[in-house]
């Protein structure tokens, strides 16, 4: 299981870096075209925007992997042991529920977009591909939260959990 998680982690990082690099290249090309050649690319801004949308939604999974999401820990720091695990688990269940609802709504939005045939203005790609970032990101985030919840409860042992403790 640990090898699968490490492989996915490496893929996720490389994919996000590749997306960022592509967005920077596209934006740089647009700036060069506009200011050097006095012309512009009709599709560059749209592509960069869609890449950033995917980065944002996929990034929530990466941030959860690092346990770096912003949290209000006022209650958590006051308790230790079982009460603290209960509070952490309750918060994680709320996150799983919220991301599950967002993934469900996102899937409905993607399906509607594909069935309606909506396409982007400049690239002419189906908008469902862009909207798919939301359910994909939420599902990946949900899976990571579930893994962390199982680690916190002692049900799942991973190398990462051992390193933190």
XYZ file of C-alpha atoms in Angstrom:
165
model
C 0.000 0.000 0.000
C 2.843 2.378 0.852
C 4.410 1.894 -2.579
C 1.128 2.775 -4.310
C 0.796 5.916 -2.204
C 4.401 6.958 -2.884
C 3.931 6.363 -6.612
C 0.758 8.445 -6.611
C 2.471 11.179 -4.561
C 5.310 11.392 -7.086
C 2.850 11.443 -10.006
C 0.774 14.155 -8.350
C 3.803 16.364 -7.718
C 5.176 15.921 -11.245
C 1.783 16.527 -12.817
C 1.261 19.760 -10.851
C 4.782 20.968 -11.662
C 4.231 20.157 -15.338
C 0.954 22.091 -15.309
C 2.623 25.082 -13.677
C 5.510 25.002 -16.153
C 3.103 24.789 -19.069
C 1.075 27.727 -17.737
C 4.225 29.830 -17.313
C 5.395 28.980 -20.841
C 2.001 29.817 -22.331
C 1.767 33.127 -20.469
C 5.361 34.001 -21.392
C 4.627 33.234 -25.054
C 1.552 35.468 -24.873
C 3.589 38.353 -23.427
C 6.254 37.948 -26.112
C 3.634 37.796 -28.859
C 1.808 40.847 -27.552
C 4.754 43.147 -26.824
C 7.366 41.981 -29.329
C 5.263 40.985 -32.329
C 2.277 43.253 -31.586
C -0.039 40.272 -31.969
C -1.628 37.932 -29.488
C -2.572 34.308 -29.117
C -6.328 33.907 -28.852
C -6.142 30.739 -26.759
C -3.273 31.344 -24.303
C -5.184 33.141 -21.567
C -7.934 30.550 -21.613
C -5.486 27.638 -21.449
C -3.580 29.238 -18.562
C -6.851 29.821 -16.683
C -7.918 26.195 -17.142
C -4.501 24.944 -16.040
C -4.753 27.084 -12.893
C -8.232 25.738 -12.190
C -6.914 22.178 -12.355
C -3.903 23.112 -10.218
C -6.155 24.550 -7.542
C -8.453 21.560 -7.337
C -5.665 18.994 -7.501
C -3.599 21.038 -5.067
C -6.069 20.450 -2.236
C -5.046 16.787 -2.244
C -1.358 17.696 -2.122
C -1.943 20.134 0.733
C -3.899 17.472 2.628
C -1.006 15.062 2.128
C 1.217 17.550 3.938
C -1.562 18.226 6.480
C -1.106 21.905 5.720
C -4.721 23.040 5.335
C -5.755 25.940 7.495
C -7.585 24.759 10.564
C -9.121 26.265 13.643
C -7.562 24.187 16.392
C -9.000 25.987 19.409
C -10.721 22.838 20.709
C -8.094 20.397 19.507
C -5.253 21.965 21.508
C -7.280 21.890 24.736
C -7.723 18.120 24.650
C -5.427 15.109 24.528
C -5.862 11.388 24.053
C -9.299 10.011 23.182
C -11.188 13.344 23.275
C -8.658 14.867 20.874
C -8.919 11.880 18.509
C -12.707 12.242 18.654
C -12.509 15.947 17.724
C -10.014 15.258 14.924
C -12.125 12.386 13.581
C -15.301 14.502 13.709
C -13.546 17.289 11.770
C -12.252 14.775 9.230
C -15.727 13.278 8.795
C -17.106 16.765 8.148
C -14.384 17.282 5.520
C -15.198 13.923 3.900
C -18.906 14.786 3.846
C -18.333 18.285 2.428
C -15.919 17.081 -0.250
C -18.271 14.222 -1.088
C -21.152 16.656 -1.600
C -18.936 18.901 -3.737
C -17.773 15.901 -5.784
C -21.393 14.835 -6.325
C -22.436 18.328 -7.418
C -19.307 18.528 -9.584
C -20.124 15.259 -11.330
C -23.638 16.519 -12.059
C -22.172 19.748 -13.444
C -19.696 17.825 -15.626
C -22.398 15.508 -16.968
C -24.685 18.448 -17.727
C -21.853 20.236 -19.471
C -21.032 17.234 -21.641
C -24.675 16.545 -22.512
C -25.324 20.197 -23.379
C -22.254 20.263 -25.634
C -20.798 23.398 -24.015
C -17.362 24.288 -25.372
C -14.768 26.837 -24.389
C -14.600 30.011 -26.431
C -11.027 29.971 -27.750
C -9.812 26.380 -27.394
C -13.149 24.808 -28.324
C -12.624 22.007 -25.797
C -15.621 20.591 -23.940
C -16.145 22.607 -20.760
C -16.827 19.327 -18.994
C -13.065 18.702 -19.084
C -12.488 21.934 -17.199
C -15.354 21.366 -14.760
C -14.064 17.831 -14.074
C -11.312 19.372 -11.960
C -13.781 19.918 -9.123
C -15.019 16.339 -8.624
C -11.582 14.845 -9.327
C -9.913 17.162 -6.808
C -12.626 16.564 -4.210
C -12.449 12.788 -4.587
C -8.640 12.773 -4.275
C -8.884 15.057 -1.233
C -11.564 12.832 0.288
C -9.380 9.729 -0.132
C -6.424 11.480 1.550
C -8.601 12.629 4.460
C -9.894 9.089 4.924
C -6.312 7.756 4.963
C -5.324 10.375 7.558
C -8.390 9.571 9.635
C -7.530 5.865 9.594
C -3.924 6.709 10.524
C -5.080 8.879 13.431
C -7.336 6.095 14.676
C -4.505 3.558 14.426
C -6.350 1.438 11.856
C -3.879 2.146 9.055
C -0.137 2.233 9.508
C 1.980 4.032 6.919
C 5.604 5.127 6.865
C 4.487 8.750 6.690
C 2.447 8.393 9.878
C 5.426 6.801 11.610
C 7.683 9.683 10.622
C 5.323 12.281 12.060
C 4.870 10.623 15.457
